[in-house]
Short mmCIF file of C-alpha atoms and ligand atoms in Angstrom, two decimals:
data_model
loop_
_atom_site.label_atom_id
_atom_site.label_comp_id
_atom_site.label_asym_id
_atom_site.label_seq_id
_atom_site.Cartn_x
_atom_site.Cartn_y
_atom_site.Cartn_z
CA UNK A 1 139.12 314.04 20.29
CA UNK A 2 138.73 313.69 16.75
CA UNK A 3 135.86 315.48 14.81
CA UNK A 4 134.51 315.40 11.93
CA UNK A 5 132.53 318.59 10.81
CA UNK A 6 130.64 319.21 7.22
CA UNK A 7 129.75 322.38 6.09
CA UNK A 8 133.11 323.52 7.40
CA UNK A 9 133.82 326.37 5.04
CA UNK A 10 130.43 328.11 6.11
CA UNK A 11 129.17 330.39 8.28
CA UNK A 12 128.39 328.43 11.51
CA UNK A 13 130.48 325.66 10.44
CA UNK A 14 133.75 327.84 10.08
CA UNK A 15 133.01 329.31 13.75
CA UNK A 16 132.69 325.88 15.14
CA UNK A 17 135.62 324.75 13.62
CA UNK A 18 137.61 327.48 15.18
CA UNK A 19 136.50 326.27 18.58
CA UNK A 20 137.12 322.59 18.23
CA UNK A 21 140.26 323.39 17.56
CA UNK A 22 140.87 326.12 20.25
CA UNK A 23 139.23 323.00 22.81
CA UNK A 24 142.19 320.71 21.25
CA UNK A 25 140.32 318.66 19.24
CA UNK A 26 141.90 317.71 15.85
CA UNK A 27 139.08 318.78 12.99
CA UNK A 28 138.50 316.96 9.69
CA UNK A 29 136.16 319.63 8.00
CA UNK A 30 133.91 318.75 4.57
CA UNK A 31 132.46 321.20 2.29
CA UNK A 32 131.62 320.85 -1.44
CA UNK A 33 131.98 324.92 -1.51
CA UNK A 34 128.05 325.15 -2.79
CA UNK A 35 127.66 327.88 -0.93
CA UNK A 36 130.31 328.03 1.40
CA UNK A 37 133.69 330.27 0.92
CA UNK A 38 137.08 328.89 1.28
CA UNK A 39 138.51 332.35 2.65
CA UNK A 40 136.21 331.50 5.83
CA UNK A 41 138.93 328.36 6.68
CA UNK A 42 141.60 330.07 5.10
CA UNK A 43 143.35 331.19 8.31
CA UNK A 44 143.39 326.98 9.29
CA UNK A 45 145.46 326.00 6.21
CA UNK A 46 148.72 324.84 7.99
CA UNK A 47 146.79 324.28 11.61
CA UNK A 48 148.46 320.71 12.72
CA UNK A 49 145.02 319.88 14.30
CA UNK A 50 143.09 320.52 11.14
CA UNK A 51 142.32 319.03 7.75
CA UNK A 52 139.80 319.99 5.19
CA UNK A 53 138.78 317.54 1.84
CA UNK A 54 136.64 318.77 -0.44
CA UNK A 55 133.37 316.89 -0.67
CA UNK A 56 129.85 316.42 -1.38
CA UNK A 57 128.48 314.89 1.90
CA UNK A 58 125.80 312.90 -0.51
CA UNK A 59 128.59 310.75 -2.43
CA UNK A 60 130.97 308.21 -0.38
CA UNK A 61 132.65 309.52 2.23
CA UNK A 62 136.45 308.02 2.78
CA UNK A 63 137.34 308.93 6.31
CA UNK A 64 140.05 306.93 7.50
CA UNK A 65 140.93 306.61 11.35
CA UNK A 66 138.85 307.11 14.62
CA UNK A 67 136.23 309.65 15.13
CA UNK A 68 135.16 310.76 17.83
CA UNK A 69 131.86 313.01 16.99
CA UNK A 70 130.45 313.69 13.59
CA UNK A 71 128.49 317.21 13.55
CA UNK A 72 126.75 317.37 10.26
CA UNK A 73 126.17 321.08 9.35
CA UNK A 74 125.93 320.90 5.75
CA UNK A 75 123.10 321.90 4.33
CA UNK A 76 121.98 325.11 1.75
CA UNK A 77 120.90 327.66 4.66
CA UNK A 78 119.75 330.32 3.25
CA UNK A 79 116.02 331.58 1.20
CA UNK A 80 118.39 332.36 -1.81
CA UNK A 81 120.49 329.46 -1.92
CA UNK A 82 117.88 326.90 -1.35
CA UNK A 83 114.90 328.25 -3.75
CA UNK A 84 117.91 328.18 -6.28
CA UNK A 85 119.00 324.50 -5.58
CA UNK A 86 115.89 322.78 -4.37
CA UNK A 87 116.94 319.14 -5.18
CA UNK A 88 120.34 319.60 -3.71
CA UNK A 89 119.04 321.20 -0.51
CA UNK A 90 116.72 317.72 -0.45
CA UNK A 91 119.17 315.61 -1.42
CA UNK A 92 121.90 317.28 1.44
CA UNK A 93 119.33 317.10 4.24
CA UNK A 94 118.19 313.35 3.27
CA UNK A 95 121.13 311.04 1.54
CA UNK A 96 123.75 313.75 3.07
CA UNK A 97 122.46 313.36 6.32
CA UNK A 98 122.37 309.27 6.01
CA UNK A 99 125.91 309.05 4.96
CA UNK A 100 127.26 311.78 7.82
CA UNK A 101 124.79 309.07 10.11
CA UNK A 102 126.64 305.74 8.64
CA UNK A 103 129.63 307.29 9.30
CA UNK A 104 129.19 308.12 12.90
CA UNK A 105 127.97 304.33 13.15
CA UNK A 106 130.94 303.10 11.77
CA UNK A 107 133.54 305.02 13.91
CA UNK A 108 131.42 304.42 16.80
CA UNK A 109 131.17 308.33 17.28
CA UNK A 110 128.58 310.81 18.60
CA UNK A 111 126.55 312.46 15.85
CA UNK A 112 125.03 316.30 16.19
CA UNK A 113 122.62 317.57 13.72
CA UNK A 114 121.69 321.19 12.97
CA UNK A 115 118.30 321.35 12.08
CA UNK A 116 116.25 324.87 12.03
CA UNK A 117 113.21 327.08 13.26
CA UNK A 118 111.96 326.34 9.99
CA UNK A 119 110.79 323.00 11.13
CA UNK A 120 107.97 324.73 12.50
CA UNK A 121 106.94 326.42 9.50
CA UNK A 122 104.77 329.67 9.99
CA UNK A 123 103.63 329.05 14.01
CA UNK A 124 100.51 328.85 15.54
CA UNK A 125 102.48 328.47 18.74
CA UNK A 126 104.67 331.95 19.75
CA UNK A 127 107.48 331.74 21.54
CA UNK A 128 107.80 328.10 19.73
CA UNK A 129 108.84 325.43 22.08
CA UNK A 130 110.03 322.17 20.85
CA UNK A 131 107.37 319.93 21.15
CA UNK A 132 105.07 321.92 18.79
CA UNK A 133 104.93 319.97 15.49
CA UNK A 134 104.93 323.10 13.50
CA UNK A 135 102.80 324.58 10.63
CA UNK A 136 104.43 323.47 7.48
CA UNK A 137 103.65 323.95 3.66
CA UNK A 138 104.77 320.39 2.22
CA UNK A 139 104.06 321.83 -1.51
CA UNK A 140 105.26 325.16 -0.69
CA UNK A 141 108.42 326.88 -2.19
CA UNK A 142 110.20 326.78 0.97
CA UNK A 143 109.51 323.11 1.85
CA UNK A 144 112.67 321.77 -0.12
CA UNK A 145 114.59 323.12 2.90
CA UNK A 146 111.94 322.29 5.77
CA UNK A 147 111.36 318.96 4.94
CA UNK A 148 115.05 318.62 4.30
CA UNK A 149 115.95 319.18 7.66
CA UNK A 150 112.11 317.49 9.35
CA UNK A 151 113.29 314.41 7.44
CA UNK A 152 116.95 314.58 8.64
CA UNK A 153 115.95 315.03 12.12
CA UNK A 154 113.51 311.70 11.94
CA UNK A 155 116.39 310.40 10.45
CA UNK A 156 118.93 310.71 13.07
CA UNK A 157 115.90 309.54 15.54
CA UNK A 158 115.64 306.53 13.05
CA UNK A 159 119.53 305.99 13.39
CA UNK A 160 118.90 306.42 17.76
CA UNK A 161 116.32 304.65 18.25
CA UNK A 162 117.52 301.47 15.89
CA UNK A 163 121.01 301.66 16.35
CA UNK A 164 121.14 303.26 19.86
CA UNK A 165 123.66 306.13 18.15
CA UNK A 166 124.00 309.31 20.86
CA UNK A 167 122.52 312.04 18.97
CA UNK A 168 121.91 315.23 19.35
CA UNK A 169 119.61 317.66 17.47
CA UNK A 170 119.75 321.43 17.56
CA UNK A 171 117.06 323.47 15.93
CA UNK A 172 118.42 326.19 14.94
CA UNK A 173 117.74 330.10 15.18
CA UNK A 174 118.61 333.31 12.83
CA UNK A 175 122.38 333.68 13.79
CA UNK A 176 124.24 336.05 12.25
CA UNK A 177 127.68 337.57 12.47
CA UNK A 178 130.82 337.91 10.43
CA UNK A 179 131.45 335.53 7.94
CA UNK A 180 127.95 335.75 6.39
CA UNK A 181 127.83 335.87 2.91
CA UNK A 182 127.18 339.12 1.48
CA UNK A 183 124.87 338.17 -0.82
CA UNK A 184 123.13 335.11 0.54
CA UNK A 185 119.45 337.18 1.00
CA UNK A 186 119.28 336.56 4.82
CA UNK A 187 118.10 339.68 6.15
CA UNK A 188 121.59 340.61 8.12
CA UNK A 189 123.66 340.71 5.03
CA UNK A 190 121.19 342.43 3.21
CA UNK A 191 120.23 345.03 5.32
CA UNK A 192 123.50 345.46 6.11
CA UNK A 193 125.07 345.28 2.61
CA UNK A 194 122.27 347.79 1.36
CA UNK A 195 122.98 350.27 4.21
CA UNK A 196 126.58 350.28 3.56
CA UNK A 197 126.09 351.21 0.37
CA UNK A 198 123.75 354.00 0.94
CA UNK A 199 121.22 351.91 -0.91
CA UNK A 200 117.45 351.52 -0.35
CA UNK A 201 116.40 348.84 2.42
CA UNK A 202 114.27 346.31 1.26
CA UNK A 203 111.41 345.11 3.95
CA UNK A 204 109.24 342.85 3.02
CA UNK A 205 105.61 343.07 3.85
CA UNK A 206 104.88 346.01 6.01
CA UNK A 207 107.78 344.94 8.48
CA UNK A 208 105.93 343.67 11.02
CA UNK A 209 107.06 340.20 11.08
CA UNK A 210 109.28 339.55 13.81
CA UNK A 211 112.65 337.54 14.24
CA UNK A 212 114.88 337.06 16.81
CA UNK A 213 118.60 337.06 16.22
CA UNK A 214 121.91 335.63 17.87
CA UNK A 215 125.33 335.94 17.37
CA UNK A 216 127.23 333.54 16.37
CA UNK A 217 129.80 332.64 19.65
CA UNK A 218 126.76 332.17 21.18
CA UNK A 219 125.50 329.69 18.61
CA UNK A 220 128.68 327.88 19.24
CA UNK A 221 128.56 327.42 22.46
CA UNK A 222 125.38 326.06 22.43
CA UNK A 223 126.11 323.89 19.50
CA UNK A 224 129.49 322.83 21.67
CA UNK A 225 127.79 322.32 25.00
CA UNK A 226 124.56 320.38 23.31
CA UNK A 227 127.16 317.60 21.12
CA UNK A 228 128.47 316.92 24.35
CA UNK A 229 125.07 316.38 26.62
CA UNK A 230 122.86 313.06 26.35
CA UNK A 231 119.48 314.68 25.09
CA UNK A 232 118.17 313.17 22.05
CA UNK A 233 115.52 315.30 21.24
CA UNK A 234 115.45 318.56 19.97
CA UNK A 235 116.70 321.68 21.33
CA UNK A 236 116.34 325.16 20.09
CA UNK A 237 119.12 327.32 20.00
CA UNK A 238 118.62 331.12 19.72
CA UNK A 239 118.27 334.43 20.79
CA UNK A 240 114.68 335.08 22.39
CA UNK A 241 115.03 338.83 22.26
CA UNK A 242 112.46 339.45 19.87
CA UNK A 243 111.84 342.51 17.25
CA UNK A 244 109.74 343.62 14.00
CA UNK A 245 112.19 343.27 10.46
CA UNK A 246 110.74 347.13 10.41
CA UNK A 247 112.73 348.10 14.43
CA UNK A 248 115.69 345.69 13.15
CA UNK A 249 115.99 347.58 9.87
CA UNK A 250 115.98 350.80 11.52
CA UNK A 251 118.57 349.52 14.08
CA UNK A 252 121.23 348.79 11.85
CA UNK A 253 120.78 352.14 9.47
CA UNK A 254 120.91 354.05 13.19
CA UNK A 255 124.35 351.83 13.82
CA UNK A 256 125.78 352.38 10.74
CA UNK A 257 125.25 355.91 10.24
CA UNK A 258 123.03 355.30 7.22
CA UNK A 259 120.84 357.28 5.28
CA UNK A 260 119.78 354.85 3.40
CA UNK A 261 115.97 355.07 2.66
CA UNK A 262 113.59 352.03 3.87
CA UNK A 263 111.64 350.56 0.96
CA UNK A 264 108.69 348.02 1.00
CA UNK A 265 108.30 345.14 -1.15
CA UNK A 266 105.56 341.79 -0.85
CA UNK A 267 105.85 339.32 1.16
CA UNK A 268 107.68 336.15 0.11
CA UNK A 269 105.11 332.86 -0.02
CA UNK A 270 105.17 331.21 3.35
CA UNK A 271 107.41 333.54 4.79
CA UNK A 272 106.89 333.06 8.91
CA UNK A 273 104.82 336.17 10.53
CA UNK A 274 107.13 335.54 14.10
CA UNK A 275 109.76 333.98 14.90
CA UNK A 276 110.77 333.31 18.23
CA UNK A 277 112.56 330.58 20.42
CA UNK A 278 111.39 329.55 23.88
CA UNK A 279 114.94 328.45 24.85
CA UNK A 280 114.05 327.19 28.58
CA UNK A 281 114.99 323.64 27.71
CA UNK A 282 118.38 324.77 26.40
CA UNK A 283 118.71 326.73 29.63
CA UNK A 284 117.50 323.57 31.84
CA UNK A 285 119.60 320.83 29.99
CA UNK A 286 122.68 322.78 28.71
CA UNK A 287 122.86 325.61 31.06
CA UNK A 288 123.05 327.82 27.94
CA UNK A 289 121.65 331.40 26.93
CA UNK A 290 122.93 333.68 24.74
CA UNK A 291 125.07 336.41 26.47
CA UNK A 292 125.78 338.79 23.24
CA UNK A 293 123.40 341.44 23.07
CA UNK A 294 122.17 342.74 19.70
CA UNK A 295 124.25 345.95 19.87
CA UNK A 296 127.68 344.40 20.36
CA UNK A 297 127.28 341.79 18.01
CA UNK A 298 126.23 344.02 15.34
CA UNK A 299 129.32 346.00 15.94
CA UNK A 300 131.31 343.02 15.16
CA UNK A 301 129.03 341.94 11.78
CA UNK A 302 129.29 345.69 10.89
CA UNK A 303 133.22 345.79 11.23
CA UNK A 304 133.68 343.03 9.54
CA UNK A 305 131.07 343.81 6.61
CA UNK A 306 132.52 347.34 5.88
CA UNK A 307 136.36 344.97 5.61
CA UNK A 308 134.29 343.19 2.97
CA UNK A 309 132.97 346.61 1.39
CA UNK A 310 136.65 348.04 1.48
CA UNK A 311 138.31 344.43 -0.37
CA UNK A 312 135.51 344.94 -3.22
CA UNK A 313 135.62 348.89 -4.07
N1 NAD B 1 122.58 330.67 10.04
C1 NAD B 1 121.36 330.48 10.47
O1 NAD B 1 120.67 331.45 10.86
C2 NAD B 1 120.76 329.09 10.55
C3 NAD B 1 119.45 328.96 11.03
C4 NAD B 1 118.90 327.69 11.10
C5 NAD B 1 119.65 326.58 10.76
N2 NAD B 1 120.92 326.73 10.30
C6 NAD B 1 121.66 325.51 9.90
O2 NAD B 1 123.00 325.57 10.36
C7 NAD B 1 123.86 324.95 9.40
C8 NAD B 1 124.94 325.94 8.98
O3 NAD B 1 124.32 327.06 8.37
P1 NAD B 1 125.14 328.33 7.86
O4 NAD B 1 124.35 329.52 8.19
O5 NAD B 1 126.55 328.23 8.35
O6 NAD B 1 125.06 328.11 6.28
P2 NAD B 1 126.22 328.18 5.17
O7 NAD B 1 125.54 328.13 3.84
O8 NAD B 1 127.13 329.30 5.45
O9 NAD B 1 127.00 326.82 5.43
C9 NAD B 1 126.54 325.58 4.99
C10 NAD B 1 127.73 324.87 4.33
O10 NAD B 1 127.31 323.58 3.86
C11 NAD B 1 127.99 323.33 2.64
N3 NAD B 1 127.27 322.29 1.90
C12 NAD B 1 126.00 322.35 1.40
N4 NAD B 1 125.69 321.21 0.78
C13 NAD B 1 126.78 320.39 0.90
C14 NAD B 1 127.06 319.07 0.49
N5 NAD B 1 126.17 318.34 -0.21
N6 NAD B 1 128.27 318.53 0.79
C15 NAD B 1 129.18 319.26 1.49
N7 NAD B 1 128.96 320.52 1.91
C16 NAD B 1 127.77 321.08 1.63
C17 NAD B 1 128.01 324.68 1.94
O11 NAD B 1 128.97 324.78 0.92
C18 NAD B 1 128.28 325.61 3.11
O12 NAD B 1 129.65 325.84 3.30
C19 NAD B 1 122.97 324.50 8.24
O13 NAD B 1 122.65 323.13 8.42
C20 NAD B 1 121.73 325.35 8.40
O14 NAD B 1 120.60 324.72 7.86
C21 NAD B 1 121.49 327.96 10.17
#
């Protein structure tokens, strides 16, 4: 199997590589590096299976050979990251998307694309199941990245239902683990950053939003057993186990030995009140839920956050 996978030098998309190639495939990754972080493929330079080219997934794309499956990650992913490049998170999701979709057209490959929880905006519907249309602000500051990724998924229905392309779209879930940027303002990172440090926590609101979080093997193994299944519509992806930002934060000052103090500031616009997947069709289709419990996963974001801590000081 050849695959092609963009956003390769990210978070997600550097895991997933990893087990492509571990499952023998031979990996073609794309990143332009916007946010992503060459050390995160740096251990694949020299892999016979894999190849990276450095590219922005809206220009041409010059793939030569057969391909096998095309699983589009790329995207700007986190608050920080997109509020500071709203056009190119709009212009990733939309002409991005349509070029990673011509090209799975033109090799005749399977296409997977990894859409978000965001497409439901702030819920009205808790846990949120994937035929709720969502709550969305079209005008708000977050909507570059939510109607990014609602207009790449009616895309890639677009591209199934005229071209008869096997798609497959995953929405998405807070995943975290190592290889997270430090400094990307998802709430793992920064909570973790700020307790390793010894530096005040930052909540936002009064911390009683919730969230649910996975790690990331889990992610990619869903994300590996959904490219491979024949359901077109959406499927969430994520870790149901559900807690306030205010429990989480204390969790991770308790695991790291902390004594960093917890500090409130306001909410973000839009920001979701709960967050929380109803993963039954993932279980019923895909024969998938996540198996890494909070504790042990943190341990492994925690190790490798305090490596990062110890390369910087
Ligand atoms: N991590 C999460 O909790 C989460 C939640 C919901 C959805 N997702 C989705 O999963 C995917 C991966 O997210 P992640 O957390 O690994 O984010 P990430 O920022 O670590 O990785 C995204 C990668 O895409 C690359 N990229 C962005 N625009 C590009 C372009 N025009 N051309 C080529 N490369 C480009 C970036 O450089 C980066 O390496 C994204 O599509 C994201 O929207 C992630």
């Amino acid at each position: 199997m050849r695959t092609v996978v963009s956003g390769a030098a990210g978070f997600i998309g550097s895991h997933l590589c990893d087990r492509l190639l571990a499952e023998r495939h031979t990996v073609v990754g794309l990143d332009n590096f916007i946010t992503g972080n060459p050390l995160n493929i740096a251990h694949l330079k020299g892999h016979p299976r894999f190849e990276f080219l450095q590219q922005d997934i809206t220009g041409p794309l010059a793939i030569s050979g057969a391909v096998d499956f095309v699983l589009n990650l790329a995207s700007l992913a986190s608050p920080r990251d997109y509020l500071e490049h709203p056009i190119e998170t709009l212009d990733v999701g939309s002409s991005g998307t349509r070029r990673m979709l011509d090209l799975a057209l033109s090799k005749g490959a399977r296409f997977l694309l990894t859409s978000t929880s965001e497409c439901y905006g702030d819920p009205l519907v808790h846990p949120q199941v994937e035929t709720y249309w969502g709550n969305v602000n079209p005008v708000g500051l977050r909507s570059c990245y939510d109607e990014s990724k609602r207009f790449a998924e009616a895309l890639t229905m677009a591209y199934h239902r005229t071209h008869g392309l096997r798609t497959n779209i995953a929405r998405i879930f807070n995943t975290y683990g190592p290889r997270m940027k430090l400094d990307d303002g998802r709430v793992v990172p920064a909570f973790l950053d700020q307790a390793l440090r010894g530096q005040p926590m930052t909540v936002f609101g009064d911390g009683s939003q919730t969230r649910s979080f996975c790690y990331v093997a889990d992610m990619v193994e869903g994300l590996y057993r959904l490219m491979q299944s024949e359901e077109r519509y959406p499927v969430n992806l994520g870790n149901p186990c559900e807690m306030t930002i205010l429990e989480f934060a204390r969790r991770i000052r308790q695991m790291t030995g902390s004594r960093s103090e917890i500090v409130f500031q306001p909410l973000p616009e839009d920001d979701p009140k709960q967050r929380r997947p109803d993963i039954a069709k993932a279980h019923a289709v895909l024969n998938w839920q996540p198996g890494v419990s909070l504790d042990e996963g943190l341990r492994a974001t925690v190790e490798y956050f305090r490596g990062l801590h110890a390369t910087v000081a």
